[in-house]
XYZ file of C-alpha atoms in Angstrom:
688
model
C 24.009 23.046 -1.608
C 26.782 21.045 -3.234
C 26.250 19.628 -6.747
C 26.313 16.106 -5.299
C 23.589 16.900 -2.778
C 21.479 18.647 -5.418
C 21.800 15.643 -7.706
C 20.839 13.282 -4.889
C 17.754 15.300 -3.999
C 16.698 15.337 -7.635
C 17.140 11.606 -8.028
C 13.568 10.434 -7.926
C 13.209 7.007 -9.491
C 10.539 4.452 -10.240
C 12.094 1.011 -9.717
C 10.059 -1.373 -11.794
C 9.472 -4.163 -9.257
C 8.396 -2.081 -6.218
C 6.438 0.376 -8.370
C 4.570 -2.350 -10.224
C 3.804 -4.174 -6.966
C 2.496 -0.992 -5.313
C 0.318 -0.070 -8.314
C -1.051 -3.597 -8.690
C -1.870 -3.909 -4.982
C -3.506 -0.478 -5.031
C -5.704 -1.336 -8.005
C -6.759 -4.710 -6.578
C -7.464 -3.202 -3.150
C -9.525 -0.306 -4.536
C -11.544 -2.725 -6.665
C -12.276 -4.983 -3.678
C -12.876 -2.090 -1.279
C -15.505 -0.544 -3.581
C -17.478 -3.783 -3.591
C -17.225 -4.326 0.146
C -17.964 -0.703 1.070
C -21.352 -1.021 -0.641
C -22.151 -4.221 1.267
C -20.647 -3.263 4.658
C -20.073 0.491 4.792
C -19.451 0.537 8.559
C -16.779 -2.156 8.306
C -14.997 -0.619 5.303
C -15.270 3.179 5.599
C -13.228 5.593 3.517
C -10.502 5.942 6.123
C -9.495 2.301 5.560
C -8.985 3.031 1.875
C -6.944 6.128 2.748
C -4.840 4.165 5.251
C -3.984 1.375 2.816
C -3.098 3.751 -0.009
C -1.017 5.832 2.410
C 0.844 2.683 3.414
C 1.620 1.936 -0.238
C 2.744 5.546 -0.722
C 5.035 5.299 2.317
C 6.583 2.125 0.937
C 7.121 3.720 -2.466
C 8.609 6.864 -0.907
C 11.119 4.725 0.954
C 12.422 2.972 -2.165
C 11.900 5.567 -4.913
C 12.478 8.977 -3.320
C 15.880 10.675 -2.928
C 16.214 8.820 0.393
C 17.288 5.794 -1.614
C 19.995 7.714 -3.444
C 21.200 9.416 -0.256
C 21.274 6.164 1.725
C 24.673 5.213 0.306
C 26.168 8.509 1.481
C 24.234 9.397 4.649
C 23.335 6.892 7.345
C 20.532 9.174 8.581
C 18.791 8.907 5.185
C 19.181 5.147 5.265
C 17.681 5.075 8.763
C 14.707 7.136 7.567
C 14.141 4.471 4.890
C 14.160 1.750 7.532
C 11.682 3.597 9.738
C 9.286 4.087 6.821
C 9.483 0.395 5.934
C 9.145 -0.973 9.494
C 7.163 1.546 11.504
C 4.978 3.536 9.123
C 4.034 1.552 6.022
C 3.099 -1.755 7.774
C 0.571 -0.378 10.310
C -1.028 1.803 7.631
C -1.400 -1.179 5.325
C -2.921 -3.274 8.118
C -5.331 -0.502 9.129
C -6.834 -0.975 5.688
C -7.991 -4.495 6.752
C -6.522 -5.725 3.445
C -7.416 -9.421 3.576
C -10.970 -9.308 2.200
C -10.558 -6.294 -0.138
C -7.584 -7.954 -1.832
C -9.461 -11.237 -2.210
C -12.577 -9.488 -3.543
C -10.449 -7.401 -5.899
C -8.918 -10.427 -7.628
C -10.733 -12.351 -10.397
C -13.312 -14.652 -8.830
C -12.219 -17.722 -10.789
C -8.629 -17.290 -9.610
C -9.726 -16.941 -5.980
C -12.155 -19.885 -6.208
C -9.942 -22.340 -8.064
C -6.446 -21.401 -6.899
C -6.380 -19.384 -3.680
C -9.340 -20.827 -1.746
C -8.059 -24.443 -1.619
C -4.657 -23.211 -0.486
C -6.000 -20.821 2.171
C -8.437 -23.448 3.483
C -5.711 -26.039 4.073
C -5.218 -26.757 7.770
C -1.446 -26.510 7.492
C -1.715 -23.014 5.965
C -4.126 -21.887 8.689
C -1.808 -23.216 11.404
C 1.099 -21.393 9.781
C -0.979 -18.217 9.685
C -1.746 -18.455 13.397
C 1.938 -18.955 14.187
C 3.038 -16.043 12.006
C 0.485 -13.622 13.435
C 1.038 -14.270 17.138
C 2.955 -11.632 19.130
C 5.992 -13.810 19.887
C 6.640 -14.242 16.164
C 6.157 -10.548 15.444
C 8.516 -9.419 18.210
C 11.157 -11.972 17.201
C 10.897 -10.982 13.524
C 11.143 -7.255 14.260
C 14.101 -7.667 16.622
C 15.958 -10.047 14.291
C 15.459 -7.833 11.234
C 16.303 -4.630 13.076
C 19.457 -5.913 14.766
C 20.488 -8.433 12.115
C 20.680 -5.958 9.238
C 22.510 -3.410 11.405
C 25.348 -5.824 12.139
C 28.263 -4.150 10.287
C 28.943 -7.106 7.967
C 25.280 -7.419 6.901
C 24.877 -3.654 6.586
C 27.987 -3.341 4.406
C 26.726 -6.203 2.223
C 23.436 -4.361 1.623
C 25.304 -1.150 0.749
C 27.588 -2.939 -1.708
C 24.944 -5.039 -3.475
C 21.702 -3.595 -4.910
C 20.115 -7.053 -4.784
C 20.910 -7.523 -1.107
C 19.687 -3.977 -0.506
C 16.320 -4.993 -1.949
C 16.305 -8.123 0.217
C 17.013 -5.935 3.259
C 14.067 -3.671 2.446
C 11.748 -6.631 1.848
C 12.826 -8.103 5.191
C 12.054 -4.851 7.002
C 8.608 -4.592 5.400
C 7.707 -8.212 6.135
C 9.000 -8.025 9.719
C 7.024 -4.806 10.217
C 3.820 -6.460 9.006
C 4.352 -9.430 11.345
C 5.101 -7.105 14.280
C 2.140 -4.778 13.792
C -0.399 -7.507 13.020
C -1.144 -8.357 16.719
C -1.426 -4.636 17.497
C -3.690 -3.532 14.632
C -5.586 -6.867 14.401
C -6.829 -6.287 10.820
C -10.378 -7.578 10.505
C -11.320 -10.445 10.566
C -8.263 -11.644 12.545
C -8.650 -12.416 16.248
C -6.504 -11.678 19.253
C -4.291 -14.607 20.285
C -2.880 -13.127 23.519
C -4.804 -11.230 26.245
C -5.397 -7.533 25.638
C -3.278 -6.498 28.631
C -0.162 -7.873 26.895
C -0.378 -5.336 24.052
C 1.269 -2.405 25.939
C 3.986 -4.764 27.191
C 4.492 -6.087 23.660
C 4.905 -2.569 22.299
C 7.269 -1.591 25.103
C 9.355 -4.698 24.366
C 9.571 -3.583 20.729
C 10.622 -0.126 21.910
C 13.363 -1.680 24.060
C 14.866 -3.360 20.973
C 14.561 -0.110 19.018
C 15.978 2.066 21.819
C 18.904 -0.245 22.534
C 20.008 -0.182 18.898
C 19.439 3.572 18.677
C 21.560 4.133 21.791
C 24.328 1.973 20.339
C 24.442 4.151 17.214
C 24.105 7.412 19.120
C 26.834 6.870 21.696
C 29.324 4.727 19.822
C 32.720 6.442 19.679
C 33.787 4.568 16.548
C 32.351 4.375 13.062
C 30.359 1.151 12.751
C 30.007 1.176 8.946
C 33.313 1.944 7.142
C 31.616 2.680 3.799
C 30.444 6.041 5.135
C 34.033 7.039 5.919
C 34.858 7.186 2.180
C 31.447 8.404 0.940
C 31.036 12.074 -0.088
C 30.125 14.105 2.992
C 27.034 16.295 2.666
C 25.647 19.138 4.815
C 28.912 19.431 6.752
C 28.239 16.226 8.710
C 31.169 14.042 9.660
C 30.596 10.318 9.373
C 30.513 9.906 13.160
C 28.100 12.830 13.618
C 25.886 11.331 10.900
C 25.888 8.024 12.783
C 24.827 9.759 16.018
C 22.108 11.687 14.186
C 20.788 8.444 12.680
C 20.643 6.962 16.173
C 18.698 9.971 17.460
C 16.265 9.702 14.532
C 15.687 6.053 15.388
C 15.450 6.850 19.102
C 13.093 9.810 19.386
C 10.752 9.769 16.343
C 11.266 6.005 16.083
C 9.917 5.447 19.605
C 6.640 7.276 18.974
C 5.056 4.481 16.859
C 5.587 2.162 19.839
C 4.689 4.514 22.694
C 1.566 6.178 21.253
C -0.251 2.871 20.539
C 0.893 1.618 23.950
C -0.779 4.635 25.565
C -3.951 4.142 23.509
C -4.191 0.449 24.361
C -3.576 1.238 28.034
C -6.376 3.824 27.956
C -8.730 1.259 26.450
C -7.858 -1.261 29.133
C -8.568 1.280 31.866
C -11.861 2.431 30.310
C -14.864 1.379 32.416
C -16.722 -1.567 30.944
C -19.940 0.467 30.855
C -18.391 2.760 28.243
C -17.620 -0.047 25.819
C -20.141 0.000 22.950
C -19.655 -2.955 20.615
C -20.759 -2.119 17.091
C -22.204 -5.592 16.516
C -24.167 -7.550 19.136
C -22.056 -10.396 20.426
C -23.332 -13.864 21.295
C -23.554 -14.739 24.984
C -20.173 -15.564 26.392
C -19.464 -18.461 28.737
C -19.058 -17.608 32.387
C -15.496 -16.407 32.931
C -13.127 -18.568 34.913
C -12.187 -17.589 38.449
C -9.541 -14.841 38.496
C -5.948 -15.699 39.224
C -5.243 -15.780 42.947
C -1.650 -15.935 44.170
C -2.830 -17.631 47.371
C -4.109 -20.524 45.269
C -1.051 -20.862 43.065
C 0.871 -24.143 43.434
C 3.497 -24.200 46.195
C 3.735 -20.433 46.767
C 0.051 -20.141 47.676
C 0.264 -22.900 50.261
C 3.423 -21.332 51.699
C 1.835 -17.900 52.055
C -1.292 -19.328 53.672
C 0.746 -21.476 56.053
C 0.799 -20.287 59.645
C 4.596 -20.004 59.692
C 5.089 -18.777 56.124
C 5.418 -15.104 56.975
C 7.543 -15.829 60.026
C 10.059 -17.710 57.875
C 10.334 -14.755 55.488
C 10.731 -12.341 58.399
C 13.310 -14.586 60.041
C 15.392 -14.703 56.870
C 15.430 -10.909 56.570
C 16.092 -10.572 60.300
C 19.173 -12.778 59.939
C 20.320 -10.638 57.016
C 19.764 -7.447 59.053
C 21.751 -8.823 61.993
C 24.611 -9.757 59.651
C 24.577 -6.232 58.189
C 24.623 -4.668 61.670
C 27.488 -6.864 62.887
C 29.581 -6.258 59.770
C 28.706 -2.576 59.834
C 30.117 -2.120 63.328
C 32.952 -4.654 63.189
C 33.852 -5.008 59.512
C 35.822 -2.947 57.013
C 35.144 0.800 57.206
C 34.766 1.066 53.406
C 31.212 0.616 52.180
C 32.140 -1.358 49.068
C 33.867 -4.007 51.219
C 31.192 -4.169 53.918
C 27.766 -5.825 53.979
C 26.334 -2.582 55.386
C 27.421 -0.770 52.231
C 26.356 -3.395 49.691
C 23.392 -5.372 51.063
C 20.913 -2.539 51.834
C 22.017 0.080 49.282
C 22.678 -2.133 46.233
C 20.820 -5.416 46.621
C 18.106 -4.370 49.053
C 16.875 -1.352 47.132
C 16.952 -3.131 43.781
C 15.007 -6.122 45.094
C 12.538 -3.816 46.849
C 11.625 -2.030 43.626
C 11.495 -5.335 41.735
C 9.034 -6.616 44.327
C 6.835 -3.555 43.864
C 6.840 -3.884 40.088
C 6.230 -7.640 40.140
C 3.704 -7.963 42.961
C 3.245 -5.238 45.566
C 4.180 -4.716 49.211
C 6.195 -7.922 49.440
C 8.872 -6.233 51.563
C 6.264 -5.299 54.155
C 5.124 -8.933 54.171
C 8.669 -10.070 55.037
C 9.682 -6.965 57.018
C 12.060 -7.866 59.888
C 11.153 -4.698 61.810
C 7.726 -6.127 62.618
C 9.284 -8.771 64.879
C 10.318 -6.266 67.595
C 6.867 -4.725 67.152
C 5.321 -8.063 68.061
C 7.665 -8.392 71.021
C 6.738 -4.922 72.268
C 3.030 -5.706 72.035
C 3.349 -8.966 73.949
C 5.467 -7.454 76.699
C 3.604 -4.157 77.192
C 0.068 -5.043 75.969
C -0.610 -1.385 75.014
C -4.094 0.092 75.242
C -3.398 3.668 74.108
C -4.617 4.787 70.689
C -2.328 6.708 68.387
C -2.920 10.476 68.946
C -5.759 11.748 66.778
C -3.756 14.805 65.716
C -1.119 12.542 64.147
C -3.467 10.219 62.250
C -2.371 11.418 58.841
C 0.597 11.150 56.489
C 2.129 14.524 57.338
C 4.638 13.100 59.801
C 5.284 10.167 57.471
C 6.028 12.534 54.557
C 8.459 14.516 56.717
C 10.215 11.348 57.880
C 10.484 10.006 54.324
C 11.988 13.300 53.126
C 14.390 13.278 56.088
C 15.393 9.696 55.311
C 16.360 10.536 51.719
C 18.102 13.746 52.772
C 20.123 11.894 55.408
C 21.129 9.226 52.914
C 22.597 11.837 50.566
C 23.913 14.226 53.176
C 25.629 11.590 55.318
C 26.850 9.334 52.475
C 25.306 6.328 54.167
C 26.325 3.983 51.325
C 29.978 4.560 52.319
C 29.587 4.633 56.116
C 28.906 1.092 57.300
C 28.770 2.018 60.983
C 26.156 4.703 60.323
C 24.063 2.276 58.285
C 24.283 -0.272 61.118
C 23.251 2.408 63.620
C 20.302 3.347 61.413
C 19.101 -0.273 61.404
C 19.442 -0.500 65.188
C 17.486 2.725 65.541
C 14.802 1.350 63.219
C 14.384 -1.760 65.364
C 14.273 0.345 68.536
C 11.674 2.743 67.118
C 9.421 -0.104 65.980
C 9.648 -1.700 69.428
C 9.033 1.541 71.345
C 6.094 2.840 69.286
C 4.141 -0.398 69.262
C 4.887 -1.053 72.909
C 3.128 2.233 73.675
C 0.266 2.243 71.154
C -2.104 -0.453 70.020
C -2.649 -1.368 66.402
C 0.105 -0.958 63.829
C 0.918 2.694 64.476
C 4.582 2.440 63.452
C 3.726 0.884 60.068
C 0.779 3.143 59.326
C 2.015 6.543 60.443
C 5.811 6.513 60.780
C 7.852 3.891 58.920
C 9.568 5.583 55.910
C 10.127 2.275 54.105
C 6.466 1.418 54.589
C 5.328 4.791 53.240
C 7.554 4.306 50.199
C 5.928 0.903 49.692
C 2.409 2.283 50.094
C 2.919 4.962 47.427
C 4.825 2.667 45.065
C 2.151 -0.017 45.359
C -0.268 2.285 43.515
C 1.322 0.950 40.311
C 1.711 -2.670 41.471
C -0.102 -5.534 39.684
C -1.353 -7.480 42.740
C -3.613 -6.525 45.628
C -5.064 -8.174 48.720
C -8.794 -7.967 48.035
C -12.102 -9.793 48.246
C -12.454 -12.600 45.726
C -15.961 -13.687 46.750
C -18.098 -10.552 47.308
C -21.219 -12.616 48.005
C -19.558 -14.075 51.123
C -18.743 -10.588 52.432
C -22.289 -9.385 51.750
C -23.723 -12.036 54.087
C -20.989 -11.755 56.752
C -22.087 -10.186 60.044
C -18.920 -10.646 62.140
C -16.340 -8.878 59.929
C -13.555 -11.077 61.227
C -11.152 -9.721 58.593
C -11.246 -6.395 60.457
C -12.067 -7.332 64.064
C -10.374 -10.718 64.278
C -11.603 -13.731 66.223
C -10.405 -16.192 68.846
C -8.010 -17.896 66.437
C -6.552 -14.961 64.501
C -6.360 -11.224 64.877
C -7.855 -9.030 62.191
C -6.322 -6.155 60.274
C -4.264 -3.947 62.592
C -4.264 -1.157 60.016
C -8.086 -0.902 60.157
C -8.735 -1.921 56.545
C -12.207 -3.381 56.078
C -11.743 -5.623 53.035
C -15.172 -5.114 51.368
C -14.470 -1.361 51.294
C -10.736 -1.574 50.681
C -9.418 -0.288 47.328
C -5.732 -0.235 46.471
C -2.772 -1.119 48.673
C -2.205 2.137 50.570
C -1.805 1.161 54.253
C -1.839 -2.561 53.354
C 1.289 -4.425 54.477
C 0.381 -7.773 52.870
C 0.491 -9.305 56.377
C -2.421 -11.633 55.390
C -3.940 -11.466 58.892
C -7.283 -10.796 57.206
C -6.894 -13.927 55.069
C -6.250 -16.124 58.086
C -9.072 -14.569 60.123
C -11.750 -14.775 57.400
C -14.005 -17.797 58.113
C -15.405 -17.778 54.561
C -12.123 -18.060 52.616
C -13.248 -14.980 50.665
C -9.933 -13.061 50.392
C -7.065 -13.512 47.968
C -4.119 -11.790 46.342
C -5.659 -10.870 42.987
C -4.350 -9.120 39.861
C -5.292 -5.494 39.238
C -4.318 -3.140 36.464
C -1.308 -1.072 37.671
C -2.340 2.486 38.487
C -6.073 1.781 38.446
C -6.651 3.531 41.771
C -5.031 6.722 40.497
C -7.916 7.321 38.100
C -10.689 6.379 40.523
C -11.784 8.338 43.555
C -14.344 6.311 45.399
C -14.315 6.021 49.191
C -11.663 3.668 50.568
C -11.512 1.973 53.917
C -9.051 3.765 56.252
C -7.705 6.045 53.491
C -10.921 7.735 52.361
C -11.005 9.668 49.093
C -7.726 10.725 47.510
C -9.245 14.133 46.701
C -9.563 14.821 50.447
C -6.052 13.680 51.370
C -3.640 16.568 50.921
C -1.239 14.792 53.271
C -1.198 11.711 51.029
C -0.629 13.923 47.975
C 2.379 15.560 49.666
C 3.715 12.107 50.520
C 3.361 11.228 46.823
C 5.217 14.389 45.788
C 8.051 13.512 48.192
C 8.161 10.045 46.595
C 8.353 11.518 43.070
C 10.658 14.427 43.836
C 13.105 12.258 45.757
C 13.269 9.810 42.831
C 14.692 12.455 40.513
C 16.699 14.270 43.198
C 18.466 11.068 44.298
C 19.338 10.120 40.722
C 20.456 13.668 39.896
C 22.683 13.738 42.981
C 24.529 10.724 41.586
C 25.666 12.554 38.444
C 25.776 16.205 39.559
C 26.317 16.248 43.347
C 27.720 19.799 43.245
C 24.371 21.235 42.064
C 22.021 18.690 43.640
C 20.748 21.137 46.256
C 19.750 23.675 43.606
C 17.979 20.937 41.641
C 16.020 19.897 44.743
C 14.873 23.445 45.459
C 13.899 24.037 41.831
C 11.952 20.774 41.581
C 10.205 21.439 44.899
C 9.244 24.958 43.809
C 7.818 23.778 40.487
C 5.808 20.976 42.101
C 4.514 23.312 44.794
C 3.485 25.903 42.189
C 1.592 23.347 40.113
C -0.069 22.048 43.259
C -1.123 25.557 44.244
C -2.640 26.546 40.875
C -4.661 23.337 40.469
C -8.356 23.412 41.382
C -8.770 22.460 45.008
C -11.055 19.507 44.328
C -8.489 17.852 42.013
C -5.259 19.054 43.603
C -4.389 15.897 45.517
C -5.322 13.479 42.748
C -3.345 15.507 40.204
C -0.267 15.312 42.418
C -0.664 11.554 42.823
C -0.873 11.161 39.037
C 2.917 11.666 38.985
C 3.479 8.460 40.950
C 3.949 6.200 37.865
C 6.712 8.483 36.601
C 8.344 8.543 40.037
C 8.192 4.761 40.162
C 9.772 4.593 36.713
C 12.671 6.780 37.890
C 13.195 4.789 41.089
C 13.194 1.560 39.087
C 15.613 2.922 36.472
C 17.980 4.224 39.185
C 17.942 1.330 41.650
C 17.885 -1.412 39.022
C 20.906 0.262 37.445
C 22.856 -0.370 40.640
C 21.505 -3.896 41.053
C 22.159 -4.990 37.465
C 25.664 -3.528 37.307
C 26.620 -5.381 40.495
C 27.831 -9.004 40.553
C 26.713 -11.447 39.306
C 24.767 -9.522 36.633
C 27.277 -6.888 35.507
C 24.969 -5.539 32.797
C 26.279 -2.655 30.757
C 25.879 -0.718 27.551
C 22.824 -0.389 25.359
C 20.842 -3.212 26.990
C 20.872 -1.558 30.402
C 20.197 1.893 28.953
C 17.288 0.523 26.949
C 15.769 -0.951 30.128
C 16.151 2.340 31.999
C 14.563 4.382 29.230
C 11.729 1.900 28.803
C 10.899 2.183 32.507
C 10.881 5.974 32.196
C 8.729 5.818 29.044
C 6.193 3.584 30.784
C 6.156 5.930 33.782
C 5.533 8.957 31.566
C 2.637 7.261 29.775
C 1.079 6.262 33.093
C 1.466 9.763 34.538
C 0.032 11.504 31.476
C -2.927 9.161 31.329
C -3.667 9.427 35.059
C -3.510 13.235 34.948
C -5.783 13.304 31.907
C -8.345 11.075 33.591
C -8.313 13.299 36.671
C -8.620 16.658 34.912
C -9.593 15.976 31.295
C -12.352 18.579 31.397
C -10.258 21.689 32.037
C -6.865 23.279 31.500
C -5.506 22.293 34.912
C -4.312 19.133 33.167
C -1.657 21.144 31.337
C 0.645 22.028 34.287
C 0.844 18.391 35.365
C 1.357 17.173 31.796
C 4.145 19.724 31.355
C 5.758 18.733 34.656
C 5.535 15.041 33.770
C 7.195 15.657 30.418
C 9.903 17.862 31.929
C 10.679 15.305 34.644
C 10.786 12.552 32.033
C 13.254 14.582 29.957
C 15.360 15.174 33.080
C 15.273 11.445 33.798
C 16.423 10.613 30.253
C 19.255 13.106 30.594
C 20.271 11.590 33.935
C 20.304 8.075 32.464
C 22.628 9.270 29.693
C 25.203 10.615 32.162
C 28.106 8.608 33.598
C 26.932 7.352 36.978
C 29.353 6.250 39.729
C 28.820 2.798 41.206
C 28.217 3.613 44.844
C 28.862 0.665 47.124
C 30.809 -1.317 44.498
C 34.460 -2.218 44.104
C 35.939 -1.252 40.698
């Protein structure tokens, strides 16, 4: 070790202001905690004392340890300081529930005569509510994080000890404001619904990841002071900058992602398992749940007789334009609607629809119009063959669809894309002219199967909103139909329906129900992956090996398609390796949990599809996103998918070691997805 490095590591200090503040706060807190722990031992256990003192220790380590001395020479050390001040010390301090212990630790006369009148003022209470709401915390964290890393502000803090102290105080204060809505130190109350907490944390991780990516991948030195500083440990200034970005990226993401996973697990926990420590007073009857069919304007449109037909007509016109241009237009995909509309805009909007609502493409699907024509002309009476009433053929067709897309370069062959659309229309017409029901949608359509699997993580579902009406219904019009409207062609009995597998959002059940008992209601994304009750039409997931294989095709194709974009020369080997690993994990899992374990990967697959297809959509006109913002979005989608997959697998097999293969596969696929997102990706279907 060089003499300079040895001196830096030995340079422990005790800056008077921070040290005095930490000691004073510690003494006051301990004094108040001792009094409160005797009165309310369950509210103020020893771990709260340990958390608060650990938070003070983390703060002191950041400003008094050798990190402070090294921060002027090594950006990575400076970044470690920032992480301690923003992501470690604040949540530990708040876990100590410091409000009452600090007040009880101060002299009573001072609290009674000075602090109480101030804290009781309405203006101060309003300010407190504003400061502790999530919007303020997220804005403060983002502004502090990005603002102080602007080169001019960063250089100012390096050059001036006073501004350096202001920077550290800003980080600590912003961290406290950010973590307050997450920790909710007693006796504070939640201001936003509980389901927003994971989204809030993921938004914080986006800001953190985007800045980390900027530091990691920048090819120029952002802070010139490090170019002239003594170099330690053999690190160049640019390598030090990349290492600081990685420190912020990987360890710095854990404080966001771990609480997001915990809060998600709490949201998904059955209500019967919640055990409040203190009896709560009776609550008022909850308001009716949100129903998209009763939302202003859009609800009336969806319930309107011609609403779906208008959506289908619009997509039919777009499909006809793509076919005409595909056959008659320019032979280059980037200059042809057949190369841009379906493979850039269509795919991106499809995945956005799944993430925002559910099977909205199926609702507006233009391929159902020839189906209707075939039914009216042929009036079929045959039932779909019993041997084919599964998802095996659908899984094979979906795999063939993705293989053909890559093998035939459909994004750059407009005529082939146009022919594919014509064939799709012809197949829909032929199948439903021969067989009654919705056989093409339920058993064949690759786009529909993709929608069905992806909808397992969608936030909306067609479901019963008034169970008491269904309990007294004897006609079951939602399933059988009536003189005015047909019922569900996919044989989904709404009282027993769970999830959106096989549901095309056609709303035939809504229009046929005489009791107005059906709506489009919010559900927690992925809820059906951790439940295994009987479902109308689909049955139990544990008994559906065919559905599990369809899910594995969905997940495997997500990573194979993205990998083929960056490494086409080895894409085939990647596909075989991924298929072998998934098949091996499927084979070694206990038979009773095999299918559900496979389906637990769906959130991760959806995250990869969203990261891949939204990349193409957002880099196309008029968006033209680029750089750290786009990368941060991609990685956030992958992070959310990994958390969902790990949680779903744990809920399925938390009692034995069969959880481990699926957890390992989820983590490995996530790492592969991160690597793919970091590679240069060609803009298929776009003009450069």
